[in-house]
Every structure is written in C-alpha cells, then in structure tokens.
PDB file of C-alpha atoms in Angstrom:
ATOM      1  CA  MET S   1     -14.170  57.630  16.871  1.00 48.00           C
ATOM      2  CA  GLY S   2     -15.842  55.527  14.178  1.00 51.00           C
ATOM      3  CA  ARG S   3     -13.887  52.456  15.213  1.00 55.00           C
ATOM      4  CA  GLY S   4     -14.952  52.838  18.831  1.00 55.00           C
ATOM      5  CA  ARG S   5     -18.594  52.899  17.906  1.00 60.00           C
ATOM      6  CA  LEU S   6     -18.150  49.750  15.796  1.00 53.00           C
ATOM      7  CA  ARG S   7     -16.682  47.904  18.751  1.00 59.00           C
ATOM      8  CA  LEU S   8     -19.514  48.956  20.982  1.00 61.00           C
ATOM      9  CA  VAL S   9     -22.092  47.717  18.461  1.00 57.00           C
ATOM     10  CA  THR S  10     -20.320  44.344  18.127  1.00 58.00           C
ATOM     11  CA  ALA S  11     -20.169  43.870  21.891  1.00 56.00           C
ATOM     12  CA  ALA S  12     -23.850  44.726  22.217  1.00 58.00           C
ATOM     13  CA  LEU S  13     -24.774  42.163  19.554  1.00 53.00           C
ATOM     14  CA  LEU S  14     -22.746  39.440  21.291  1.00 50.00           C
ATOM     15  CA  LEU S  15     -24.404  40.199  24.601  1.00 50.00           C
ATOM     16  CA  LEU S  16     -27.839  39.980  23.038  1.00 49.00           C
ATOM     17  CA  SER S  17     -27.040  36.639  21.378  1.00 45.00           C
ATOM     18  CA  VAL S  18     -25.862  35.161  24.694  1.00 41.00           C
ATOM     19  CA  ARG S  19     -29.023  36.266  26.448  1.00 45.00           C
ATOM     20  CA  ALA S  20     -31.166  34.816  23.626  1.00 45.00           C
ATOM     21  CA  ALA S  21     -29.467  31.349  23.775  1.00 45.00           C
ATOM     22  CA  PRO S  22     -31.726  28.692  25.357  1.00 49.00           C
ATOM     23  CA  PRO S  23     -30.630  27.102  28.622  1.00 56.00           C
ATOM     24  CA  CYS S  24     -29.286  23.443  28.451  1.00 66.00           C
ATOM     25  CA  ASP S  25     -29.462  22.475  32.085  1.00 71.00           C
ATOM     26  CA  GLN S  26     -32.294  19.942  31.670  1.00 76.00           C
ATOM     27  CA  THR S  27     -31.628  16.332  32.779  1.00 83.00           C
ATOM     28  CA  CYS S  28     -33.141  13.545  30.685  1.00 87.00           C
ATOM     29  CA  PRO S  29     -34.196  10.210  32.304  1.00 90.00           C
ATOM     30  CA  ALA S  30     -32.571   6.838  31.617  1.00 92.00           C
ATOM     31  CA  GLY S  31     -33.347   5.489  28.179  1.00 93.00           C
ATOM     32  CA  THR S  32     -33.291   8.985  26.660  1.00 91.00           C
ATOM     33  CA  TYR S  33     -30.705  11.592  25.766  1.00 89.00           C
ATOM     34  CA  LEU S  34     -30.596  15.392  25.493  1.00 85.00           C
ATOM     35  CA  ASP S  35     -30.141  16.699  21.983  1.00 79.00           C
ATOM     36  CA  PRO S  36     -28.126  19.968  22.228  1.00 76.00           C
ATOM     37  CA  ARG S  37     -29.478  21.143  18.901  1.00 77.00           C
ATOM     38  CA  THR S  38     -33.018  21.287  20.258  1.00 71.00           C
ATOM     39  CA  CYS S  39     -32.163  22.146  23.861  1.00 71.00           C
ATOM     40  CA  GLY S  40     -34.415  25.000  25.047  1.00 66.00           C
ATOM     41  CA  ARG S  41     -36.130  25.316  21.671  1.00 67.00           C
ATOM     42  CA  THR S  42     -38.759  22.574  22.009  1.00 66.00           C
ATOM     43  CA  ASN S  43     -41.013  21.337  24.779  1.00 71.00           C
ATOM     44  CA  GLU S  44     -39.533  17.807  24.533  1.00 76.00           C
ATOM     45  CA  PRO S  45     -35.765  18.089  24.247  1.00 78.00           C
ATOM     46  CA  CYS S  46     -35.202  14.503  25.494  1.00 85.00           C
ATOM     47  CA  LYS S  47     -35.279  11.856  22.804  1.00 87.00           C
ATOM     48  CA  LEU S  48     -35.552   8.075  23.157  1.00 91.00           C
ATOM     49  CA  CYS S  49     -32.430   6.018  22.502  1.00 93.00           C
ATOM     50  CA  PRO S  50     -32.547   4.454  19.029  1.00 93.00           C
ATOM     51  CA  THR S  51     -32.712   0.682  18.606  1.00 94.00           C
ATOM     52  CA  GLY S  52     -29.372  -0.936  19.390  1.00 94.00           C
ATOM     53  CA  THR S  53     -28.385   1.772  21.892  1.00 95.00           C
ATOM     54  CA  PHE S  54     -29.064   2.362  25.586  1.00 95.00           C
ATOM     55  CA  ALA S  55     -28.659   4.941  28.380  1.00 93.00           C
ATOM     56  CA  SER S  56     -28.584   3.259  31.780  1.00 91.00           C
ATOM     57  CA  GLU S  57     -28.323   6.534  33.738  1.00 90.00           C
ATOM     58  CA  ALA S  58     -30.141   9.854  33.621  1.00 87.00           C
ATOM     59  CA  GLY S  59     -28.517  12.924  32.130  1.00 80.00           C
ATOM     60  CA  ALA S  60     -27.089  11.374  28.972  1.00 76.00           C
ATOM     61  CA  ARG S  61     -25.935  14.086  26.590  1.00 73.00           C
ATOM     62  CA  GLY S  62     -25.015  13.827  22.973  1.00 71.00           C
ATOM     63  CA  GLY S  63     -26.466  10.356  22.388  1.00 83.00           C
ATOM     64  CA  CYS S  64     -26.814   6.818  23.769  1.00 92.00           C
ATOM     65  CA  ILE S  65     -24.254   3.995  24.005  1.00 94.00           C
ATOM     66  CA  SER S  66     -24.225   1.154  21.473  1.00 95.00           C
ATOM     67  CA  CYS S  67     -25.400  -2.220  22.785  1.00 96.00           C
ATOM     68  CA  ARG S  68     -23.109  -5.235  22.962  1.00 96.00           C
ATOM     69  CA  ILE S  69     -23.608  -7.828  20.230  1.00 96.00           C
ATOM     70  CA  CYS S  70     -23.431 -11.528  21.244  1.00 96.00           C
ATOM     71  CA  GLU S  71     -22.211 -13.567  18.283  1.00 94.00           C
ATOM     72  CA  GLY S  72     -19.812 -16.355  17.423  1.00 93.00           C
ATOM     73  CA  ILE S  73     -19.089 -18.409  20.519  1.00 93.00           C
ATOM     74  CA  PHE S  74     -21.389 -16.140  22.551  1.00 95.00           C
ATOM     75  CA  THR S  75     -25.155 -16.203  22.858  1.00 95.00           C
ATOM     76  CA  TYR S  76     -27.569 -13.801  24.554  1.00 96.00           C
ATOM     77  CA  ARG S  77     -28.255 -14.150  28.249  1.00 95.00           C
ATOM     78  CA  ARG S  78     -30.254 -10.890  28.199  1.00 95.00           C
ATOM     79  CA  SER S  79     -31.246  -8.763  25.226  1.00 96.00           C
ATOM     80  CA  CYS S  80     -30.423  -5.075  25.017  1.00 96.00           C
ATOM     81  CA  SER S  81     -33.034  -2.483  25.966  1.00 95.00           C
ATOM     82  CA  ALA S  82     -33.156   1.320  26.097  1.00 94.00           C
ATOM     83  CA  ILE S  83     -32.016   1.357  29.738  1.00 94.00           C
ATOM     84  CA  GLU S  84     -29.566  -1.590  29.957  1.00 95.00           C
ATOM     85  CA  ASP S  85     -26.911  -3.243  27.856  1.00 95.00           C
ATOM     86  CA  ALA S  86     -27.110  -6.806  26.550  1.00 96.00           C
ATOM     87  CA  GLN S  87     -25.522  -9.645  28.534  1.00 95.00           C
ATOM     88  CA  CYS S  88     -23.751 -12.502  26.786  1.00 96.00           C
ATOM     89  CA  LYS S  89     -22.958 -16.061  27.828  1.00 95.00           C
ATOM     90  CA  CYS S  90     -20.865 -18.812  26.302  1.00 94.00           C
ATOM     91  CA  LYS S  91     -22.436 -21.495  24.163  1.00 92.00           C
ATOM     92  CA  SER S  92     -22.999 -25.021  25.453  1.00 89.00           C
ATOM     93  CA  GLY S  93     -19.743 -26.792  26.209  1.00 86.00           C
ATOM     94  CA  TYR S  94     -17.902 -23.552  27.047  1.00 88.00           C
ATOM     95  CA  ARG S  95     -17.629 -21.333  30.107  1.00 86.00           C
ATOM     96  CA  CYS S  96     -16.893 -17.672  30.804  1.00 88.00           C
ATOM     97  CA  THR S  97     -13.370 -16.966  31.998  1.00 82.00           C
ATOM     98  CA  ARG S  98     -14.176 -13.472  33.332  1.00 81.00           C
ATOM     99  CA  GLY S  99     -16.988 -11.864  35.252  1.00 84.00           C
ATOM    100  CA  ASP S 100     -18.198  -9.836  32.287  1.00 87.00           C
ATOM    101  CA  CYS S 101     -17.960 -12.924  30.062  1.00 91.00           C
ATOM    102  CA  ARG S 102     -15.793 -11.329  27.436  1.00 91.00           C
ATOM    103  CA  GLU S 103     -13.904 -14.577  26.829  1.00 89.00           C
ATOM    104  CA  CYS S 104     -14.898 -18.253  26.693  1.00 89.00           C
ATOM    105  CA  ALA S 105     -12.980 -21.475  27.280  1.00 85.00           C
ATOM    106  CA  GLN S 106     -13.975 -25.094  26.787  1.00 85.00           C
ATOM    107  CA  ASN S 107     -15.548 -26.823  29.780  1.00 86.00           C
ATOM    108  CA  CYS S 108     -13.484 -29.268  31.802  1.00 88.00           C
ATOM    109  CA  GLY S 109     -14.693 -32.860  31.660  1.00 88.00           C
ATOM    110  CA  ARG S 110     -14.868 -35.653  34.212  1.00 89.00           C
ATOM    111  CA  GLY S 111     -11.497 -36.347  35.749  1.00 90.00           C
ATOM    112  CA  GLU S 112     -10.395 -32.720  35.204  1.00 90.00           C
ATOM    113  CA  GLN S 113     -10.645 -29.406  36.999  1.00 87.00           C
ATOM    114  CA  LEU S 114     -10.381 -25.750  36.024  1.00 82.00           C
ATOM    115  CA  ILE S 115      -7.057 -24.087  36.656  1.00 81.00           C
ATOM    116  CA  GLY S 116      -6.608 -20.531  35.438  1.00 74.00           C
ATOM    117  CA  THR S 117      -8.086 -20.435  31.959  1.00 69.00           C
ATOM    118  CA  GLY S 118      -7.482 -24.108  31.190  1.00 79.00           C
ATOM    119  CA  CYS S 119      -8.097 -27.610  32.491  1.00 86.00           C
ATOM    120  CA  GLU S 120      -5.825 -30.092  34.219  1.00 89.00           C
ATOM    121  CA  THR S 121      -6.203 -33.761  35.060  1.00 91.00           C
ATOM    122  CA  CYS S 122      -7.024 -34.511  38.677  1.00 93.00           C
ATOM    123  CA  PRO S 123      -3.807 -35.264  40.591  1.00 93.00           C
ATOM    124  CA  TRP S 124      -3.224 -38.707  42.096  1.00 92.00           C
ATOM    125  CA  GLY S 125      -5.435 -39.209  45.122  1.00 92.00           C
ATOM    126  CA  THR S 126      -8.236 -36.989  43.848  1.00 94.00           C
ATOM    127  CA  PHE S 127     -11.210 -37.440  41.530  1.00 94.00           C
ATOM    128  CA  ASN S 128     -13.972 -35.503  39.817  1.00 92.00           C
ATOM    129  CA  ASN S 129     -17.029 -37.369  38.536  1.00 90.00           C
ATOM    130  CA  GLN S 130     -18.807 -34.283  37.169  1.00 87.00           C
ATOM    131  CA  SER S 131     -18.277 -31.779  34.403  1.00 81.00           C
ATOM    132  CA  ASP S 132     -17.057 -28.299  35.382  1.00 75.00           C
ATOM    133  CA  GLY S 133     -16.322 -29.441  38.920  1.00 79.00           C
ATOM    134  CA  PHE S 134     -13.228 -29.529  41.090  1.00 86.00           C
ATOM    135  CA  CYS S 135     -11.157 -32.512  42.110  1.00 92.00           C
ATOM    136  CA  LYS S 136     -11.866 -33.982  45.561  1.00 92.00           C
ATOM    137  CA  LYS S 137      -9.707 -36.262  47.675  1.00 92.00           C
ATOM    138  CA  TRP S 138     -10.314 -39.986  47.740  1.00 92.00           C
ATOM    139  CA  THR S 139     -12.058 -41.473  50.754  1.00 90.00           C
ATOM    140  CA  LYS S 140      -9.590 -42.845  53.303  1.00 87.00           C
ATOM    141  CA  CYS S 141     -10.235 -46.442  54.245  1.00 86.00           C
ATOM    142  CA  SER S 142      -9.179 -46.169  57.903  1.00 76.00           C
ATOM    143  CA  GLY S 143      -8.107 -49.650  58.938  1.00 70.00           C
ATOM    144  CA  ASP S 144     -10.206 -51.265  56.231  1.00 67.00           C
ATOM    145  CA  GLU S 145      -9.023 -52.906  53.109  1.00 80.00           C
ATOM    146  CA  VAL S 146      -9.487 -51.145  49.818  1.00 83.00           C
ATOM    147  CA  LEU S 147     -12.109 -52.990  47.805  1.00 86.00           C
ATOM    148  CA  LYS S 148     -11.619 -50.904  44.687  1.00 88.00           C
ATOM    149  CA  GLN S 149      -8.899 -48.393  43.981  1.00 88.00           C
ATOM    150  CA  GLY S 150      -9.927 -44.861  43.077  1.00 90.00           C
ATOM    151  CA  THR S 151      -9.363 -43.201  39.724  1.00 92.00           C
ATOM    152  CA  SER S 152      -9.485 -39.660  38.423  1.00 91.00           C
ATOM    153  CA  THR S 153     -13.232 -40.086  37.848  1.00 90.00           C
ATOM    154  CA  SER S 154     -14.282 -42.320  40.770  1.00 92.00           C
ATOM    155  CA  ASP S 155     -13.724 -42.509  44.520  1.00 92.00           C
ATOM    156  CA  VAL S 156     -12.135 -45.342  46.485  1.00 90.00           C
ATOM    157  CA  ILE S 157     -14.492 -48.135  47.621  1.00 90.00           C
ATOM    158  CA  CYS S 158     -13.732 -49.581  51.063  1.00 88.00           C
ATOM    159  CA  SER S 159     -14.714 -52.989  52.444  1.00 81.00           C
ATOM    160  CA  HIS S 160     -15.912 -52.736  56.060  1.00 65.00           C
ATOM    161  CA  MET S 161     -14.672 -54.917  58.895  1.00 39.00           C
ATOM    162  CA  SER S 162     -18.090 -56.589  59.147  1.00 41.00           C
ATOM    163  CA  GLY S 163     -17.471 -58.181  55.789  1.00 49.00           C
ATOM    164  CA  SER S 164     -20.301 -56.443  54.030  1.00 48.00           C
ATOM    165  CA  LEU S 165     -19.324 -55.604  50.530  1.00 46.00           C
ATOM    166  CA  ALA S 166     -20.404 -52.743  48.441  1.00 46.00           C
ATOM    167  CA  PRO S 167     -23.502 -53.515  46.425  1.00 49.00           C
ATOM    168  CA  PRO S 168     -22.660 -54.818  42.980  1.00 48.00           C
ATOM    169  CA  ALA S 169     -23.139 -52.494  40.121  1.00 50.00           C
ATOM    170  CA  SER S 170     -26.380 -53.019  38.342  1.00 49.00           C
ATOM    171  CA  THR S 171     -26.080 -54.754  35.017  1.00 49.00           C
ATOM    172  CA  THR S 172     -27.856 -53.119  32.153  1.00 50.00           C
ATOM    173  CA  TYR S 173     -28.799 -55.409  29.326  1.00 48.00           C
ATOM    174  CA  PRO S 174     -29.260 -53.997  25.856  1.00 51.00           C
ATOM    175  CA  ALA S 175     -32.841 -53.614  24.828  1.00 50.00           C
ATOM    176  CA  ILE S 176     -33.957 -56.137  22.209  1.00 50.00           C
ATOM    177  CA  PRO S 177     -35.728 -54.340  19.412  1.00 50.00           C
ATOM    178  CA  PHE S 178     -39.238 -55.593  18.816  1.00 45.00           C
ATOM    179  CA  SER S 179     -41.028 -54.678  15.668  1.00 49.00           C
ATOM    180  CA  THR S 180     -44.660 -55.313  14.868  1.00 50.00           C
ATOM    181  CA  PRO S 181     -45.596 -56.289  11.323  1.00 52.00           C
ATOM    182  CA  GLY S 182     -46.951 -53.492   9.253  1.00 52.00           C
ATOM    183  CA  PRO S 183     -50.095 -53.515   7.135  1.00 55.00           C
ATOM    184  CA  GLY S 184     -48.185 -54.829   4.108  1.00 59.00           C
ATOM    185  CA  LYS S 185     -46.880 -57.881   5.996  1.00 59.00           C
ATOM    186  CA  ASN S 186     -50.374 -58.704   7.324  1.00 72.00           C
ATOM    187  CA  LEU S 187     -51.750 -58.652   3.777  1.00 81.00           C
ATOM    188  CA  GLU S 188     -49.010 -60.988   2.547  1.00 82.00           C
ATOM    189  CA  MET S 189     -49.687 -63.409   5.407  1.00 82.00           C
ATOM    190  CA  ASP S 190     -53.430 -63.443   4.623  1.00 84.00           C
ATOM    191  CA  ILE S 191     -52.724 -64.195   0.952  1.00 89.00           C
ATOM    192  CA  VAL S 192     -50.370 -67.078   1.832  1.00 85.00           C
ATOM    193  CA  LEU S 193     -52.907 -68.617   4.222  1.00 87.00           C
ATOM    194  CA  THR S 194     -55.727 -68.315   1.684  1.00 89.00           C
ATOM    195  CA  VAL S 195     -53.707 -69.940  -1.113  1.00 87.00           C
ATOM    196  CA  GLY S 196     -52.617 -72.757   1.216  1.00 86.00           C
ATOM    197  CA  LEU S 197     -56.228 -73.426   2.240  1.00 87.00           C
ATOM    198  CA  VAL S 198     -57.413 -73.555  -1.395  1.00 86.00           C
ATOM    199  CA  LEU S 199     -54.620 -75.964  -2.378  1.00 86.00           C
ATOM    200  CA  ALA S 200     -55.435 -78.215   0.570  1.00 85.00           C
ATOM    201  CA  ILE S 201     -59.093 -78.372  -0.485  1.00 87.00           C
ATOM    202  CA  VAL S 202     -58.184 -79.103  -4.129  1.00 83.00           C
ATOM    203  CA  PHE S 203     -55.910 -82.051  -3.235  1.00 81.00           C
ATOM    204  CA  LEU S 204     -57.753 -83.478  -0.252  1.00 84.00           C
ATOM    205  CA  LEU S 205     -61.254 -83.445  -1.779  1.00 82.00           C
ATOM    206  CA  PRO S 206     -60.493 -85.919  -4.639  1.00 83.00           C
ATOM    207  CA  LEU S 207     -58.644 -88.176  -2.187  1.00 82.00           C
ATOM    208  CA  GLY S 208     -61.647 -88.243   0.117  1.00 82.00           C
ATOM    209  CA  VAL S 209     -64.005 -89.081  -2.766  1.00 80.00           C
ATOM    210  CA  PHE S 210     -61.698 -91.884  -3.879  1.00 80.00           C
ATOM    211  CA  LEU S 211     -61.585 -93.413  -0.396  1.00 80.00           C
ATOM    212  CA  ILE S 212     -65.372 -93.301  -0.085  1.00 81.00           C
ATOM    213  CA  PHE S 213     -65.809 -94.961  -3.485  1.00 76.00           C
ATOM    214  CA  TRP S 214     -63.250 -97.636  -2.633  1.00 71.00           C
ATOM    215  CA  LYS S 215     -65.032 -98.493   0.593  1.00 74.00           C
ATOM    216  CA  LYS S 216     -68.484 -98.737  -0.988  1.00 73.00           C
ATOM    217  CA  ARG S 217     -67.614-100.753  -4.118  1.00 68.00           C
ATOM    218  CA  LYS S 218     -65.157-103.116  -2.458  1.00 62.00           C
ATOM    219  CA  LEU S 219     -62.249-102.413  -4.675  1.00 55.00           C
ATOM    220  CA  PRO S 220     -60.394-105.727  -3.913  1.00 60.00           C
ATOM    221  CA  ASP S 221     -63.271-107.832  -5.280  1.00 64.00           C
ATOM    222  CA  MET S 222     -63.375-105.732  -8.390  1.00 59.00           C
ATOM    223  CA  LEU S 223     -59.676-106.274  -8.950  1.00 55.00           C
ATOM    224  CA  LYS S 224     -60.112-110.068  -8.570  1.00 61.00           C
ATOM    225  CA  ARG S 225     -62.845-110.137 -11.192  1.00 61.00           C
ATOM    226  CA  ILE S 226     -60.687-108.152 -13.564  1.00 56.00           C
ATOM    227  CA  TYR S 227     -57.421-110.102 -13.299  1.00 53.00           C
ATOM    228  CA  ILE S 228     -58.715-113.783 -12.819  1.00 55.00           C
ATOM    229  CA  THR S 229     -60.225-115.046 -16.131  1.00 54.00           C
ATOM    230  CA  PRO S 230     -62.269-118.291 -16.587  1.00 54.00           C
ATOM    231  CA  GLU S 231     -59.453-119.849 -18.597  1.00 56.00           C
ATOM    232  CA  GLN S 232     -56.981-119.413 -15.752  1.00 55.00           C
ATOM    233  CA  SER S 233     -59.442-120.954 -13.299  1.00 53.00           C
ATOM    234  CA  THR S 234     -59.951-124.086 -15.507  1.00 54.00           C
ATOM    235  CA  GLN S 235     -56.197-124.593 -15.942  1.00 54.00           C
ATOM    236  CA  GLU S 236     -55.648-124.401 -12.210  1.00 50.00           C
ATOM    237  CA  GLU S 237     -58.359-127.080 -11.617  1.00 51.00           C
ATOM    238  CA  ASP S 238     -56.786-129.396 -14.207  1.00 53.00           C
ATOM    239  CA  ALA S 239     -53.402-128.949 -12.637  1.00 50.00           C
ATOM    240  CA  CYS S 240     -54.730-130.000  -9.272  1.00 49.00           C
ATOM    241  CA  SER S 241     -56.630-133.051 -10.675  1.00 51.00           C
ATOM    242  CA  CYS S 242     -53.645-134.408 -12.619  1.00 47.00           C
ATOM    243  CA  ARG S 243     -51.260-134.571  -9.687  1.00 49.00           C
ATOM    244  CA  PHE S 244     -49.798-137.984  -8.697  1.00 47.00           C
ATOM    245  CA  PRO S 245     -50.533-139.471  -5.302  1.00 49.00           C
ATOM    246  CA  GLU S 246     -46.866-139.182  -4.358  1.00 47.00           C
ATOM    247  CA  GLU S 247     -47.135-135.390  -4.245  1.00 47.00           C
ATOM    248  CA  GLU S 248     -46.718-133.816  -0.878  1.00 45.00           C
ATOM    249  CA  GLN S 249     -49.568-132.742   1.277  1.00 46.00           C
ATOM    250  CA  GLY S 250     -48.589-129.121   0.909  1.00 48.00           C
ATOM    251  CA  GLU S 251     -49.409-129.182  -2.793  1.00 46.00           C
ATOM    252  CA  TYR S 252     -52.866-130.567  -2.103  1.00 44.00           C
ATOM    253  CA  ASP S 253     -53.373-127.817   0.335  1.00 47.00           C
ATOM    254  CA  ASP S 254     -52.535-125.317  -2.382  1.00 49.00           C
ATOM    255  CA  CYS S 255     -55.095-126.857  -4.704  1.00 47.00           C
ATOM    256  CA  SER S 256     -57.726-126.860  -2.015  1.00 49.00           C
ATOM    257  CA  LYS S 257     -57.045-123.209  -1.390  1.00 48.00           C
ATOM    258  CA  LEU S 258     -57.413-122.543  -5.092  1.00 45.00           C
ATOM    259  CA  ALA S 259     -60.732-124.424  -5.151  1.00 46.00           C
ATOM    260  CA  GLN S 260     -61.957-122.471  -2.213  1.00 50.00           C
ATOM    261  CA  PHE S 261     -60.993-119.263  -3.939  1.00 45.00           C
ATOM    262  CA  LYS S 262     -62.917-120.359  -7.026  1.00 46.00           C
ATOM    263  CA  ASP S 263     -66.030-121.482  -5.150  1.00 47.00           C
ATOM    264  CA  SER S 264     -66.171-118.266  -3.148  1.00 50.00           C
ATOM    265  CA  PRO S 265     -69.156-116.121  -4.196  1.00 49.00           C
ATOM    266  CA  MET S 266     -68.407-113.086  -6.328  1.00 47.00           C
ATOM    267  CA  ASN S 267     -70.302-109.947  -5.518  1.00 43.00           C
TER     268      ASN S 267
END
C-alpha cells in the first residue's frame, strides 16, 4: 500500500514538471539561432550569430554555422556575414576548377587551352592568342596563297587575289632616355663659365694695352734707335766711301740705301 502511494506521487510530480516546461516551437529569423536553454524563459530567445558564424535560413537551432576562411592560394570574393557564408576566389594567375571554388589551378597561357584540370598546347591548325581562352581553328585561305603560316599563338595570314598584302606590322623603336640637368649641374656650369670669362679678361686686357701702346709709340722706330749706334753708322759710311770704282753697281746701291737710312729723320 505504501509503495503504491509512492508511485502515484512520483507520477504526479513528473506530470507537473512536463506541464511547467516552456514551449520551444519558436522560429528564429536568418542570422539568429534559438538557444534551447533560454527557450520559453525569456522574451528574446533568439540570439544573433557570433562573429565568424552565419545562419542563412530561419529556424536555426543549437547555434550558427562557421564561416569559410579564404587563405593561402584563395582570397575573398565576398566576406562572411550573419546571414551568408564567405565566398572565395583564386589569386591572380590561378583559376577555380569547381563551381564552389574549392580548388585552384594555374591559368593557361597563350597558345594553350584548359582541358580538365590542366592545360594543353593548342593542336596543329589551331591557335589561342589570349590567356585562359580556348584554341580556335586557323583561317582557311580559300584559293589564296598563305602569306604567313599560323602558329599556336597567331592565325594564318592570307594574301588576296587582288595582290593587296596585309599591312606591315608597326615598328616600335625604343624610347631614348632624355634627362635634364639637375640644380647641381647648372651650378657647376655657371662656375665654369664665370672662371673662363675672368681668365679671358686677365689675358686679353694686357694684350690689348700692349697693342695700343705699340701703335702709338711706333715701336719699329724705337727699336731702330736702340740697335743702330752712331759708331756703326760712321763705319758704314767709311766703307761706302773707300770702295774702288771697279765695284759693281749693286754695291753702290747698297751704300745709297744705307745713306738714305741714315739721312731719314728719327722721330
């Protein structure tokens, strides 16, 4: 009898505890989650997703989902928010091999095309002149002669029946570097010009004075007075007077010239 009453009391307590439990049928919006520990006990049971997590749909229970981290060969296309996950993309020079961009592969260059997850060289008769493109067939020169054969990176060039040739490729000449003198070089040039001008004045001024003096004082006459003494003049006259008559006319002419030189006035 005592045991029966104990069972009845236990069942009654369990029933009361079930009735007292708060309901957990509330749906939280995207970007939040329902915390079961506070469900029915607070006026705001929905909590915002912590940083680095998200809930893209309503009704998230037990927590939010961790955001994807873009690192290494990946970089962010879109950052993570409370309602959407982050989106990654491959770094420059690489491409995504899947729609969700979980793997990256190196880009194909000119003369190549993507095949599967790798690159292959364009087959003979095709070319690709762009990066990350696909190989295209060469142009067919129908009835015309081939002016230039195609390669894996360039198309065929045809010469038309009219004889017009393809325009020549433009020639690009390397740019010649041109440098303007800096402030230091201008200062050095000014100093050199100034020194040269001073030296020219120092050397040319005495020369000009000397030429002016020479013109005014008649330098040749001064030299004659200095180097022809009276004794030399007398000896020359005696030499002319003592000549024999048989002497040639040319000698007399010399004496006459000497006499003329003597008789000339001295300034």
